[in-house]
Coordinates of C-alpha atoms and ligand atoms in Angstrom, one line a residue:
X1 CA -53.9 20.0 -39.9
X2 CA -52.2 16.7 -40.2
X3 CA -54.0 13.9 -42.0
X4 CA -53.8 11.2 -39.5
X5 CA -55.4 8.5 -41.5
X6 CA -52.7 5.9 -41.8
X7 CA -52.5 3.9 -44.9
X8 CA -52.7 0.2 -44.5
X9 CA -49.7 -1.5 -45.8
X10 CA -49.8 -5.3 -45.6
X11 CA -46.3 -5.7 -46.9
X12 CA -44.0 -7.2 -44.4
X13 CA -40.7 -5.4 -45.1
X14 CA -38.7 -8.1 -43.3
X15 CA -40.3 -11.0 -45.0
X16 CA -38.1 -13.2 -47.2
X17 CA -38.6 -12.6 -50.9
X18 CA -40.9 -15.0 -52.7
X19 CA -39.4 -18.2 -53.9
X20 CA -40.1 -19.0 -57.5
X21 CA -40.6 -22.7 -58.4
X22 CA -37.5 -23.9 -60.0
X23 CA -37.8 -24.8 -63.7
X24 CA -36.0 -27.8 -65.0
X25 CA -32.9 -27.4 -67.1
X26 CA -34.4 -29.6 -69.7
X27 CA -37.2 -27.0 -70.1
X28 CA -34.7 -24.3 -70.9
X29 CA -32.9 -26.6 -73.4
X30 CA -36.2 -27.1 -75.2
X31 CA -36.8 -23.5 -75.5
X32 CA -33.4 -22.7 -76.7
X33 CA -33.4 -25.4 -79.4
X34 CA -36.8 -24.3 -80.7
X35 CA -35.4 -20.8 -81.0
X36 CA -32.4 -22.1 -82.9
X37 CA -34.4 -24.2 -85.3
X38 CA -36.7 -21.2 -86.0
X39 CA -33.8 -19.0 -86.6
X40 CA -32.3 -21.4 -89.1
X41 CA -35.5 -21.9 -90.9
X42 CA -36.7 -18.3 -91.2
X43 CA -33.8 -16.0 -91.0
X44 CA -30.7 -17.8 -92.4
X45 CA -32.0 -18.3 -96.0
X46 CA -32.8 -14.7 -96.1
X47 CA -29.3 -13.8 -95.0
X48 CA -27.7 -16.1 -97.6
X49 CA -30.0 -14.8 -100.3
X50 CA -28.7 -11.3 -99.7
X51 CA -25.2 -12.1 -100.8
X52 CA -26.4 -13.3 -104.2
X53 CA -26.3 -10.6 -106.8
X54 CA -29.1 -10.4 -109.3
X55 CA -28.1 -9.7 -112.9
X56 CA -29.8 -9.6 -116.2
X57 CA -29.7 -12.5 -118.6
X58 CA -27.8 -10.5 -121.2
X59 CA -25.1 -9.6 -118.7
X60 CA -24.9 -13.3 -117.8
X61 CA -24.3 -14.1 -121.5
X62 CA -21.7 -11.4 -121.8
X63 CA -19.9 -12.7 -118.7
X64 CA -20.2 -16.2 -120.0
X65 CA -18.7 -15.3 -123.4
X66 CA -15.8 -13.4 -121.7
X67 CA -15.0 -16.6 -119.8
X68 CA -15.6 -15.2 -116.4
X69 CA -18.2 -17.7 -115.4
X70 CA -16.8 -20.8 -113.6
X71 CA -19.8 -22.8 -112.5
X72 CA -23.5 -22.8 -113.4
X73 CA -26.6 -24.3 -111.7
X74 CA -29.8 -24.2 -113.6
X75 CA -32.9 -24.5 -111.4
X76 CA -36.6 -24.5 -112.1
X77 CA -36.9 -20.8 -112.8
X78 CA -33.5 -19.3 -112.2
X79 CA -29.8 -19.7 -113.0
X80 CA -27.2 -19.4 -110.2
X81 CA -23.6 -19.0 -111.3
X82 CA -20.2 -18.2 -110.0
X83 CA -17.8 -15.7 -111.4
X84 CA -14.2 -15.2 -110.7
X85 CA -12.8 -11.8 -111.4
X86 CA -9.5 -10.5 -109.9
X87 CA -9.4 -13.6 -107.7
X88 CA -12.8 -12.8 -106.1
X89 CA -15.5 -15.4 -106.3
X90 CA -19.1 -14.0 -106.5
X91 CA -22.4 -15.7 -106.8
X92 CA -24.9 -14.2 -109.2
X93 CA -28.5 -15.0 -110.1
X94 CA -30.5 -14.5 -113.2
X95 CA -33.9 -15.5 -114.4
X96 CA -34.3 -18.6 -116.6
X97 CA -34.9 -17.7 -120.3
X98 CA -36.0 -20.3 -122.8
X99 CA -32.8 -20.2 -124.7
X100 CA -31.9 -23.4 -126.6
X101 CA -28.5 -22.1 -127.4
X102 CA -27.5 -21.9 -123.8
X103 CA -26.3 -25.4 -123.4
X104 CA -24.1 -25.1 -126.5
X105 CA -22.6 -21.9 -125.2
X106 CA -21.8 -23.4 -121.9
X107 CA -20.2 -26.3 -123.5
X108 CA -18.1 -24.0 -125.7
X109 CA -16.8 -22.2 -122.7
X110 CA -16.2 -25.5 -120.9
X111 CA -18.2 -24.4 -117.9
X112 CA -19.1 -26.9 -115.3
X113 CA -22.9 -26.8 -115.3
X114 CA -25.8 -28.8 -113.9
X115 CA -29.5 -28.7 -113.4
X116 CA -30.7 -28.7 -109.9
X117 CA -33.2 -31.3 -108.8
X118 CA -35.9 -29.4 -106.9
X119 CA -35.6 -30.0 -103.3
X120 CA -38.7 -31.1 -101.5
X121 CA -38.6 -30.0 -98.0
X122 CA -38.9 -32.9 -95.5
X123 CA -42.6 -33.4 -94.8
X124 CA -41.9 -33.8 -91.1
X125 CA -40.1 -30.6 -90.9
X126 CA -42.9 -28.7 -92.6
X127 CA -45.5 -30.2 -90.4
X128 CA -43.4 -29.4 -87.4
X129 CA -42.9 -25.9 -88.5
X130 CA -46.5 -25.1 -89.4
X131 CA -48.5 -27.0 -86.8
X132 CA -46.5 -28.4 -83.9
X133 CA -44.3 -25.5 -83.3
X134 CA -47.0 -22.9 -82.9
X135 CA -48.8 -25.2 -80.5
X136 CA -45.7 -25.7 -78.5
X137 CA -45.1 -22.0 -78.3
X138 CA -48.6 -21.5 -77.2
X139 CA -48.3 -24.0 -74.4
X140 CA -45.0 -22.4 -73.4
X141 CA -46.4 -18.9 -73.2
X142 CA -49.5 -20.1 -71.3
X143 CA -47.3 -21.9 -68.9
X144 CA -45.1 -18.8 -68.3
X145 CA -48.1 -16.6 -67.7
X146 CA -49.5 -19.1 -65.3
X147 CA -46.3 -19.3 -63.3
X148 CA -46.1 -15.5 -63.3
X149 CA -49.5 -15.2 -61.8
X150 CA -48.9 -17.9 -59.2
X151 CA -45.6 -16.2 -58.4
X152 CA -47.3 -12.9 -57.7
X153 CA -49.7 -14.5 -55.3
X154 CA -46.8 -16.2 -53.5
X155 CA -45.2 -15.2 -50.3
X156 CA -42.5 -16.4 -48.0
X157 CA -41.8 -20.0 -47.5
X158 CA -44.6 -21.1 -49.9
X159 CA -44.2 -24.2 -51.9
X160 CA -47.3 -26.0 -53.1
X161 CA -50.2 -24.8 -55.0
X162 CA -53.1 -27.1 -54.7
X163 CA -56.2 -27.1 -56.8
X164 CA -57.8 -24.7 -54.4
X165 CA -55.1 -22.1 -54.9
X166 CA -54.3 -22.0 -51.2
X167 CA -50.7 -21.5 -50.3
X168 CA -49.2 -24.1 -48.0
X169 CA -46.4 -23.1 -45.6
X170 CA -44.6 -26.0 -44.2
X171 CA -43.8 -25.8 -40.5
X172 CA -40.1 -25.4 -40.8
X173 CA -39.9 -22.5 -43.2
X174 CA -40.2 -18.8 -42.4
X175 CA -41.7 -19.8 -39.1
X176 CA -43.3 -17.0 -37.1
X177 CA -44.1 -17.4 -33.5
X178 CA -45.6 -15.4 -30.7
X179 CA -42.4 -13.5 -30.1
X180 CA -42.9 -11.9 -33.5
X181 CA -46.3 -10.6 -32.5
X182 CA -46.0 -7.7 -30.1
X183 CA -48.8 -6.7 -27.8
X184 CA -52.2 -8.4 -28.6
X185 CA -51.9 -10.3 -25.3
X186 CA -55.6 -11.1 -25.1
X187 CA -55.5 -12.6 -28.6
X188 CA -52.5 -14.7 -27.8
X189 CA -54.2 -16.0 -24.7
X190 CA -57.3 -17.0 -26.6
X191 CA -55.3 -18.7 -29.2
X192 CA -53.0 -20.5 -26.8
X193 CA -55.7 -23.1 -26.3
X194 CA -55.6 -24.0 -29.9
X195 CA -51.9 -24.4 -29.8
X196 CA -52.2 -26.6 -26.8
X197 CA -54.7 -28.7 -28.6
X198 CA -52.6 -29.1 -31.7
X199 CA -49.6 -30.0 -29.6
X200 CA -51.4 -32.5 -27.4
X201 CA -54.8 -33.5 -28.8
X202 CA -54.9 -36.6 -26.5
X203 CA -55.2 -34.4 -23.4
X204 CA -58.4 -32.9 -24.8
X205 CA -59.8 -36.1 -26.1
X206 CA -59.4 -37.8 -22.8
X207 CA -61.7 -35.3 -21.1
X208 CA -64.0 -35.3 -24.1
X209 CA -63.4 -31.7 -24.8
X210 CA -63.7 -30.5 -28.4
X211 CA -61.4 -28.0 -29.8
X212 CA -63.1 -25.0 -31.5
X213 CA -63.2 -25.5 -35.2
X214 CA -63.1 -22.0 -36.3
X215 CA -61.7 -18.8 -34.8
X216 CA -62.6 -15.4 -36.2
X217 CA -60.0 -12.7 -35.9
X218 CA -61.7 -9.4 -36.0
X219 CA -60.0 -6.0 -36.2
X220 CA -59.0 -3.1 -38.4
X221 CA -56.5 -3.7 -41.2
X222 CA -52.9 -4.1 -40.4
X223 CA -53.3 -5.2 -36.8
X224 CA -51.5 -8.4 -37.4
X225 CA -54.3 -10.9 -38.0
X226 CA -52.4 -12.8 -40.7
X227 CA -49.3 -12.5 -38.6
X228 CA -50.9 -14.1 -35.5
X229 CA -52.4 -16.9 -37.6
X230 CA -49.0 -17.7 -38.9
X231 CA -47.6 -17.5 -35.4
X232 CA -50.2 -20.0 -34.1
X233 CA -49.1 -22.4 -36.8
X234 CA -45.5 -21.7 -36.0
X235 CA -46.0 -22.3 -32.3
X236 CA -47.8 -25.5 -32.9
X237 CA -45.4 -26.7 -35.6
X238 CA -48.1 -27.5 -38.1
X239 CA -48.6 -26.6 -41.7
X240 CA -50.4 -23.4 -42.5
X241 CA -52.7 -22.9 -45.5
X242 CA -53.5 -19.4 -46.5
X243 CA -56.1 -18.2 -48.9
X244 CA -58.0 -15.0 -49.3
X245 CA -61.8 -15.0 -49.4
X246 CA -61.8 -13.1 -52.6
X247 CA -60.0 -16.0 -54.3
X248 CA -63.1 -18.1 -53.9
X249 CA -65.3 -15.6 -55.6
X250 CA -65.1 -16.7 -59.2
X251 CA -66.7 -15.8 -62.4
X252 CA -68.5 -19.0 -62.8
X253 CA -71.1 -20.3 -60.5
X254 CA -69.9 -23.4 -58.7
X255 CA -66.2 -22.8 -59.1
X256 CA -65.9 -21.2 -55.7
X257 CA -67.7 -24.0 -54.0
X258 CA -65.4 -26.5 -55.8
X259 CA -62.4 -24.6 -54.5
X260 CA -63.7 -24.8 -51.0
X261 CA -64.1 -28.5 -51.4
X262 CA -60.6 -28.8 -52.7
X263 CA -59.2 -26.8 -49.9
X264 CA -60.7 -28.9 -47.2
X265 CA -59.7 -32.1 -49.0
X266 CA -56.1 -30.9 -49.1
X267 CA -56.1 -29.7 -45.6
X268 CA -57.6 -33.0 -44.4
X269 CA -54.6 -34.8 -45.9
X270 CA -52.2 -32.5 -44.0
X271 CA -54.0 -32.6 -40.7
X272 CA -53.3 -31.4 -38.1
X273 CA -53.0 -28.0 -39.8
X274 CA -54.3 -24.5 -39.8
X275 CA -56.3 -23.0 -42.6
X276 CA -56.3 -19.3 -42.7
X277 CA -59.0 -17.5 -44.7
X278 CA -58.3 -13.8 -45.0
X279 CA -61.1 -11.3 -45.8
X280 CA -63.8 -13.9 -45.0
X281 CA -66.4 -11.2 -45.4
X282 CA -66.1 -11.4 -49.2
X283 CA -67.8 -14.8 -49.0
X284 CA -69.4 -14.7 -45.7
X285 CA -71.6 -11.6 -46.2
X286 CA -75.0 -11.8 -44.7
X287 CA -77.4 -13.3 -47.2
X288 CA -80.3 -11.2 -46.4
X289 CA -80.5 -7.4 -46.7
X290 CA -79.2 -7.5 -50.2
X291 CA -81.0 -6.3 -53.2
X292 CA -79.3 -8.5 -55.7
X293 CA -78.4 -12.0 -54.6
X294 CA -75.1 -13.3 -55.7
X295 CA -75.6 -17.0 -56.5
X296 CA -72.0 -17.7 -56.7
X297 CA -71.1 -16.3 -53.3
X298 CA -74.1 -17.9 -51.7
X299 CA -73.0 -21.3 -53.0
X300 CA -69.5 -20.8 -51.9
X301 CA -70.7 -19.8 -48.4
X302 CA -73.0 -22.8 -48.2
X303 CA -70.1 -25.1 -49.2
X304 CA -68.0 -23.6 -46.5
X305 CA -70.7 -24.1 -43.9
X306 CA -71.2 -27.7 -45.1
X307 CA -67.5 -28.4 -44.9
X308 CA -67.1 -27.0 -41.5
X309 CA -70.0 -29.1 -40.3
X310 CA -68.7 -32.1 -42.1
X311 CA -65.3 -32.6 -40.5
X312 CA -65.2 -33.8 -37.0
X313 CA -63.9 -31.5 -34.4
X314 CA -61.0 -33.7 -33.5
X315 CA -59.7 -34.1 -37.0
X316 CA -57.2 -31.4 -36.4
X317 CA -58.0 -28.9 -39.1
X318 CA -58.5 -25.6 -37.4
X319 CA -59.8 -22.6 -39.4
X320 CA -58.7 -19.1 -38.6
X321 CA -60.5 -16.4 -40.5
X322 CA -59.9 -12.7 -40.5
X323 CA -62.2 -9.8 -41.2
X324 CA -62.4 -6.1 -40.6
X325 CA -66.1 -6.0 -41.2
X326 CA -67.6 -8.3 -38.6
X327 CA -71.0 -6.5 -38.8
X328 CA -71.7 -7.8 -42.3
X329 CA -71.0 -11.5 -41.6
X330 CA -73.8 -14.0 -42.0
X331 CA -75.0 -15.2 -38.6
X332 CA -74.8 -18.8 -39.9
X333 CA -71.1 -18.4 -39.9
X334 CA -70.9 -17.4 -36.3
X335 CA -73.1 -20.2 -35.0
X336 CA -71.6 -22.7 -32.5
X337 CA -69.6 -25.3 -34.3
X338 CA -68.4 -22.9 -36.9
X339 CA -66.7 -19.7 -36.1
X340 CA -67.9 -19.7 -32.6
X341 CA -64.9 -17.9 -31.2
X342 CA -64.0 -14.4 -31.9
X343 CA -60.7 -12.9 -31.1
X344 CA -60.4 -9.1 -31.2
X345 CA -57.3 -7.6 -32.6
X346 CA -57.5 -3.9 -31.8
X347 CA -55.2 -1.1 -32.8
X348 CA -52.2 -1.1 -30.5
X349 CA -52.1 1.3 -27.6
X350 CA -49.0 3.2 -26.5
X351 CA -47.3 0.3 -24.9
X352 CA -48.3 -1.9 -27.8
X353 CA -46.8 0.4 -30.4
X354 CA -43.6 0.6 -28.4
X355 CA -43.4 -3.2 -28.3
X356 CA -44.1 -3.5 -32.1
X357 CA -41.4 -0.9 -32.7
X358 CA -39.0 -3.0 -30.7
X359 CA -39.9 -6.2 -32.5
X360 CA -39.3 -4.5 -35.9
X361 CA -36.2 -2.6 -34.8
X362 CA -34.6 -5.9 -33.8
X363 CA -34.0 -6.6 -37.4
X364 CA -32.5 -3.2 -38.1
X365 CA -29.1 -1.8 -37.1
X366 CA -29.7 1.1 -34.7
X367 CA -27.3 3.8 -33.6
X368 CA -27.7 5.7 -30.4
X369 CA -30.4 4.5 -27.9
X370 CA -33.7 4.9 -29.7
X371 CA -36.4 6.9 -27.9
X372 CA -39.1 4.2 -28.3
X373 CA -41.5 6.1 -26.1
X374 CA -41.3 9.3 -28.2
X375 CA -42.0 7.4 -31.4
X376 CA -44.8 5.5 -29.9
X377 CA -46.4 8.7 -28.7
X378 CA -46.1 10.3 -32.1
X379 CA -47.8 7.4 -33.8
X380 CA -51.1 7.4 -32.0
X381 CA -53.7 5.7 -34.2
X382 CA -51.1 3.7 -36.2
X383 CA -51.6 0.0 -36.8
X384 CA -48.9 -2.6 -36.4
X385 CA -48.4 -2.6 -40.2
X386 CA -48.0 1.2 -40.1
X387 CA -45.3 0.9 -37.5
X388 CA -43.5 -1.8 -39.5
X389 CA -43.7 0.4 -42.5
X390 CA -42.2 3.3 -40.6
X391 CA -39.3 1.3 -39.4
X392 CA -38.6 0.3 -43.0
X393 CA -39.0 3.9 -44.2
X394 CA -36.5 4.9 -41.5
X395 CA -34.0 2.3 -42.6
X396 CA -34.3 3.5 -46.2
X397 CA -33.7 7.0 -45.1
X398 CA -30.6 6.0 -43.3
X399 CA -29.3 4.3 -46.4
X400 CA -30.2 7.4 -48.5
X401 CA -28.1 9.5 -46.1
X402 CA -25.2 7.1 -46.4
X403 CA -25.4 5.8 -42.8
X404 CA -25.4 2.2 -41.7
X405 CA -27.5 2.7 -38.6
X406 CA -31.0 4.0 -38.0
X407 CA -31.4 6.9 -35.6
X408 CA -34.3 8.3 -33.7
X409 CA -34.4 11.2 -36.2
X410 CA -34.8 8.8 -39.1
X411 CA -37.8 7.3 -37.3
X412 CA -39.4 10.7 -36.6
X413 CA -39.0 11.8 -40.2
X414 CA -40.4 8.5 -41.4
X415 CA -43.5 9.0 -39.3
X416 CA -44.1 12.2 -41.2
X417 CA -43.5 10.4 -44.5
X418 CA -46.1 7.8 -43.6
X419 CA -48.6 10.4 -42.3
X420 CA -48.2 13.2 -44.7
X421 CA -46.3 11.7 -47.6
X422 CA -42.7 12.5 -48.5
X423 CA -41.5 16.0 -48.7
X424 CA -42.2 17.4 -52.0
X425 CA -39.0 18.6 -53.5
X426 CA -39.0 21.8 -55.6
X427 CA -42.6 22.4 -55.3
X428 CA -43.4 26.0 -56.0
X429 CA -45.4 27.9 -53.5
X430 CA -45.6 31.6 -53.9
X431 CA -44.6 33.9 -51.1
X432 CA -48.2 34.9 -50.5
X433 CA -49.3 31.3 -50.3
X434 CA -46.5 30.5 -47.9
X435 CA -47.6 33.3 -45.7
X436 CA -51.2 32.0 -45.7
X437 CA -50.2 28.5 -45.0
X438 CA -48.0 29.7 -42.1
X439 CA -50.9 31.5 -40.5
X440 CA -53.2 28.6 -41.1
X441 CA -50.9 26.1 -39.4
X442 CA -50.2 28.5 -36.5
X443 CA -53.9 29.0 -36.2
X444 CA -54.3 25.3 -35.5
X445 CA -51.4 25.2 -33.1
X446 CA -52.4 28.3 -31.2
X447 CA -55.9 27.0 -30.5
X448 CA -54.5 23.7 -29.4
X449 CA -51.9 25.3 -27.2
X450 CA -54.3 27.6 -25.5
X451 CA -56.8 24.9 -24.7
X452 CA -56.0 23.5 -21.3
X453 CA -55.6 19.8 -21.4
X454 CA -55.3 19.6 -25.2
X455 CA -52.3 17.8 -26.6
X456 CA -49.3 20.0 -27.0
X457 CA -47.9 20.6 -30.5
X458 CA -44.6 18.9 -31.3
X459 CA -43.9 20.1 -34.8
X460 CA -45.3 22.5 -37.3
X461 CA -44.1 22.6 -40.9
X462 CA -45.1 24.3 -44.1
X463 CA -43.0 22.1 -46.3
X464 CA -45.4 20.7 -48.9
X465 CA -45.9 17.0 -48.8
X466 CA -46.5 14.7 -51.7
X467 CA -49.9 13.8 -50.2
X468 CA -51.1 17.3 -51.1
X469 CA -50.9 18.7 -47.6
X470 CA -49.4 22.1 -47.7
X471 CA -48.3 22.1 -44.1
X472 CA -49.3 20.4 -41.0
X473 CA -49.3 20.5 -37.3
X474 CA -48.3 17.4 -35.5
X475 CA -49.8 16.7 -32.1
X476 CA -48.6 14.2 -29.6
X477 CA -50.9 12.7 -27.1
X478 CA -49.4 12.9 -23.6
X479 CA -51.2 9.9 -22.5
X480 CA -53.6 7.9 -24.5
X481 CA -57.2 8.5 -24.0
X482 CA -59.8 5.8 -24.3
X483 CA -62.8 8.0 -23.6
X484 CA -63.4 11.3 -25.2
X485 CA -65.3 13.9 -23.1
X486 CA -67.6 16.4 -24.7
X487 CA -65.1 19.1 -23.9
X488 CA -62.4 17.0 -25.7
X489 CA -64.5 16.7 -28.8
X490 CA -65.3 20.4 -28.8
X491 CA -61.6 21.2 -28.3
X492 CA -60.7 19.1 -31.2
X493 CA -63.3 20.8 -33.5
X494 CA -62.0 24.2 -32.4
X495 CA -58.4 23.2 -33.2
X496 CA -59.6 21.9 -36.6
X497 CA -61.3 25.2 -37.5
X498 CA -58.5 27.2 -36.1
X499 CA -56.6 27.2 -39.4
X500 CA -59.4 28.8 -41.3
X501 CA -60.1 31.2 -38.5
X502 CA -56.5 32.6 -38.6
X503 CA -56.8 33.0 -42.4
X504 CA -60.0 35.0 -42.1
X505 CA -58.9 37.2 -39.2
X506 CA -55.6 38.0 -40.8
X507 CA -56.3 38.2 -44.5
X508 CA -60.0 38.8 -44.5
X509 CA -60.1 36.1 -47.1
X510 CA -60.4 32.4 -47.0
X511 CA -58.8 29.6 -49.1
X512 CA -59.3 26.0 -50.1
X513 CA -56.6 24.9 -47.7
X514 CA -59.1 24.0 -45.0
X515 CA -61.0 21.3 -46.9
X516 CA -59.5 18.5 -44.9
X517 CA -60.1 20.3 -41.7
X518 CA -63.7 20.9 -42.6
X519 CA -64.3 17.3 -43.4
X520 CA -62.9 16.1 -40.1
X521 CA -64.7 18.7 -38.0
X522 CA -68.0 18.0 -39.6
X523 CA -67.6 14.3 -39.1
X524 CA -66.8 14.7 -35.5
X525 CA -69.6 17.1 -34.9
X526 CA -72.1 14.9 -36.5
X527 CA -71.0 11.9 -34.5
X528 CA -71.3 14.0 -31.3
X529 CA -75.0 14.5 -32.2
X530 CA -76.0 11.2 -33.8
X531 CA -73.8 8.7 -31.9
X532 CA -72.4 10.0 -28.7
X533 CA -75.6 11.7 -27.4
X534 CA -73.7 15.0 -26.9
X535 CA -76.3 17.5 -28.1
X536 CA -78.7 19.3 -25.9
X537 CA -81.5 18.8 -28.3
X538 CA -81.5 15.1 -28.8
X539 CA -79.7 13.9 -25.7
X540 CA -79.2 10.2 -25.8
X541 CA -81.3 9.3 -28.7
X542 CA -79.5 7.2 -31.3
X543 CA -79.9 8.8 -34.7
X544 CA -77.5 6.8 -36.8
X545 CA -76.7 3.1 -36.9
X546 CA -74.5 0.7 -38.8
X547 CA -71.4 1.8 -40.5
X548 CA -68.2 -0.1 -40.3
X549 CA -66.7 -0.3 -36.9
X550 CA -63.2 -0.4 -38.1
X551 CA -63.2 1.1 -41.5
X552 CA -65.0 4.2 -40.5
X553 CA -67.8 4.0 -43.1
X554 CA -70.8 6.1 -42.9
X555 CA -73.8 4.7 -41.1
X556 CA -77.4 5.2 -41.9
X557 CA -79.6 7.8 -40.3
X558 CA -82.3 6.0 -38.3
X559 CA -84.5 9.1 -37.9
X560 CA -87.2 10.8 -39.9
X561 CA -86.3 13.4 -42.5
X562 CA -87.5 16.1 -40.3
X563 CA -85.2 15.0 -37.4
X564 CA -82.4 14.6 -39.9
X565 CA -82.9 18.2 -40.9
X566 CA -82.6 19.2 -37.3
X567 CA -79.5 17.1 -36.9
X568 CA -77.9 19.1 -39.6
X569 CA -78.9 22.3 -37.8
X570 CA -77.4 21.0 -34.6
X571 CA -74.1 20.0 -36.4
X572 CA -73.9 23.4 -38.0
X573 CA -74.4 25.1 -34.7
X574 CA -71.6 23.2 -33.1
X575 CA -69.2 24.0 -35.9
X576 CA -70.1 27.6 -36.2
X577 CA -69.8 28.3 -32.5
X578 CA -66.5 26.6 -32.5
X579 CA -65.4 28.7 -35.4
X580 CA -66.5 31.9 -33.6
X581 CA -64.5 30.8 -30.6
X582 CA -61.4 30.1 -32.7
X583 CA -61.7 33.5 -34.4
X584 CA -61.9 35.1 -31.0
X585 CA -58.7 33.3 -30.0
X586 CA -57.0 34.8 -33.0
X587 CA -58.2 38.3 -32.3
X588 CA -57.2 38.1 -28.7
X589 CA -53.7 36.8 -29.5
X590 CA -53.1 38.6 -32.7
X591 CA -49.5 39.7 -31.8
X592 CA -48.5 36.1 -30.8
X593 CA -50.2 34.9 -34.0
X594 CA -48.2 37.3 -36.1
X595 CA -45.0 36.6 -34.3
X596 CA -45.3 32.8 -34.6
X597 CA -46.5 32.9 -38.2
X598 CA -43.6 35.0 -39.2
X599 CA -41.2 32.7 -37.4
X600 CA -42.7 29.7 -39.2
X601 CA -42.6 31.5 -42.5
X602 CA -38.9 32.1 -42.1
X603 CA -37.9 28.7 -40.6
X604 CA -40.5 26.5 -42.5
X605 CA -40.4 24.0 -39.6
X606 CA -40.6 24.8 -36.0
X607 CA -40.6 22.4 -33.1
X608 CA -43.1 22.3 -30.2
X609 CA -40.5 23.7 -27.8
X610 CA -39.7 26.7 -30.0
X611 CA -43.4 27.3 -30.4
X612 CA -44.0 27.2 -26.7
X613 CA -41.1 29.5 -26.0
X614 CA -42.3 32.2 -28.3
X615 CA -45.8 31.8 -26.9
X616 CA -44.6 32.1 -23.4
X617 CA -42.5 35.2 -24.0
Ligands
LIG1 P1 -53.8 -7.9 -41.1 O1 -53.9 -9.3 -41.5 O2 -54.5 -7.7 -39.7 O3 -54.3 -6.9 -42.1 P2 -51.0 -8.3 -41.1 O4 -51.0 -9.5 -40.2 O5 -51.0 -8.6 -42.6 O6 -52.3 -7.5 -40.8 O7 -49.9 -7.3 -40.7 C1 -49.1 -6.7 -41.6 C2 -47.7 -6.5 -41.0 O8 -47.7 -5.6 -39.9 C3 -47.1 -7.7 -40.4 O9 -46.5 -8.5 -41.3 C4 -46.2 -7.2 -39.4 O10 -44.9 -6.9 -40.0 C5 -46.8 -5.9 -38.9 N1 -47.5 -6.1 -37.7 C6 -48.9 -5.9 -37.5 N2 -49.2 -6.1 -36.2 C7 -48.1 -6.4 -35.6 C8 -47.8 -6.8 -34.2 N3 -48.7 -6.8 -33.3 N4 -46.5 -7.1 -33.9 C9 -45.6 -7.0 -34.8 N5 -45.8 -6.7 -36.1 C10 -47.0 -6.4 -36.5
LIG2 ZN1 -55.6 22.9 -41.6

């Protein structure tokens, strides 16, 4: 079964590349001259030395007597001399020997000779080389590293790093506006007021109305929270500060609080402006219900609360914060006068996805008319970021295939890439395995197709994916459902266990291929019992609470251990009866199962239409 958990990708493929701060030319000159000086001091003498030939003292004397030596330099502990043989001048070196007759011999041969006055290296140079230079190099390296790190944090249109580490986006650059945010109409409406306020504060002040100080954007990852915050700044033409909550959490107690102070000080200078704090839950976590308190975070949070209370509502600094875990936030943050407004950013619906697709395809060259609706239907459950990612993936695919326009087919293939990972090239699957996977996938599809009202299958493939999925069945929702009936849930579980059922019925043996199916089926069955009140035994009793609303974390059981045991029994019962049903489907439709599985085995990929055709024969 397809793994439909979409990865969050916060990268904006269309965003301009980060702009690095420009280093001065002088800086480069300094670096180059340091390197040249070093080279001269350390490497050159060595190179010169190499050309000097070392000879023994007796050889020197022989050469001297034969009149080959032309010039001699006597230094502290060595003698350097030149010889000229066959018109070639060579430099030689030999050790100094206490030889009183040397001067006489030299004079006899009429050789030009001199003692060298030992050279004392300039004191400045030596101090420079041994003390100042290392320090300079140290500073330079530190500086480089720092810039690197800052550069990595940077994003489009950013230009100033304050003490707080927040990034400032000036209103003119890389401006986003509401047209860039597709769907999310409710959110836009709620934020419109803030834009109006920033544009015409007088209008509000005249009536005595106060603008909200903080707005909390709540929603799952990738739904465009950062994007909409930028768009608000863009619409209002005000600067935009962006910082992530995790940047406040520092090693040392008190540093985070200082950063908060700096941030508000900076923002105050640029008012009116928007401050965006991403992942506010990292600092705003509820202070109770924690075993170990985190002093640093608490101080940071307190500082944030103080600052928010501190500045007047009409100062023009508006704070937008984003989180995907609203349930863990400290109530003090949500109090009036702080983040008293919440804007929900939900996963886009069918229409929303279509709109997001259009927004992102605007920036891409497209060929034939794109079937927006089809793509939107195939991406049920995807976030805006996923859709943006798919568009980029499709564009990359077009380039790979040497085309300059994106087609609908590119988009379809890119959905699969995002859902199931890229096709695994040259992965080896034995014939036997291929057969099993074919039956497994057809098992899913067959159950789904025979359930009335279940989503039809659009595509089945047994081409292994890099995500590890050996094959998958892609379902497309005809029209999106907001509510799931008990029947729907049971159908879904039956479809999930259908793969394993086919394996067992056909081969009398089961494989590890169903691990992902089992996980999903169990999760859903458990939720039916503990959350949705869909079991006969417990009815509408809540048995589980908490858990992240958006991240799908596990909640806590709120019942006694005995009840918990019974819940397990109930879950088991749902799954095993679904499994029995699925097995029965396989037995009753054995010939179709064989026929379809064989076709899939041959073709490796079959479309929904082909599947239905064979089934209807
Ligand atoms: P969040 O902050 O909620 O995690 P982001 O704002 O970082 O999500 O969204 C990441 C990217 O996804 C955006 O840069 C944008 O390209 C795309 N995106 C998300 N939602 C939308 C949307 N509603 N309309 C257009 N693009 C969107
Ligand atoms: Zn499966």
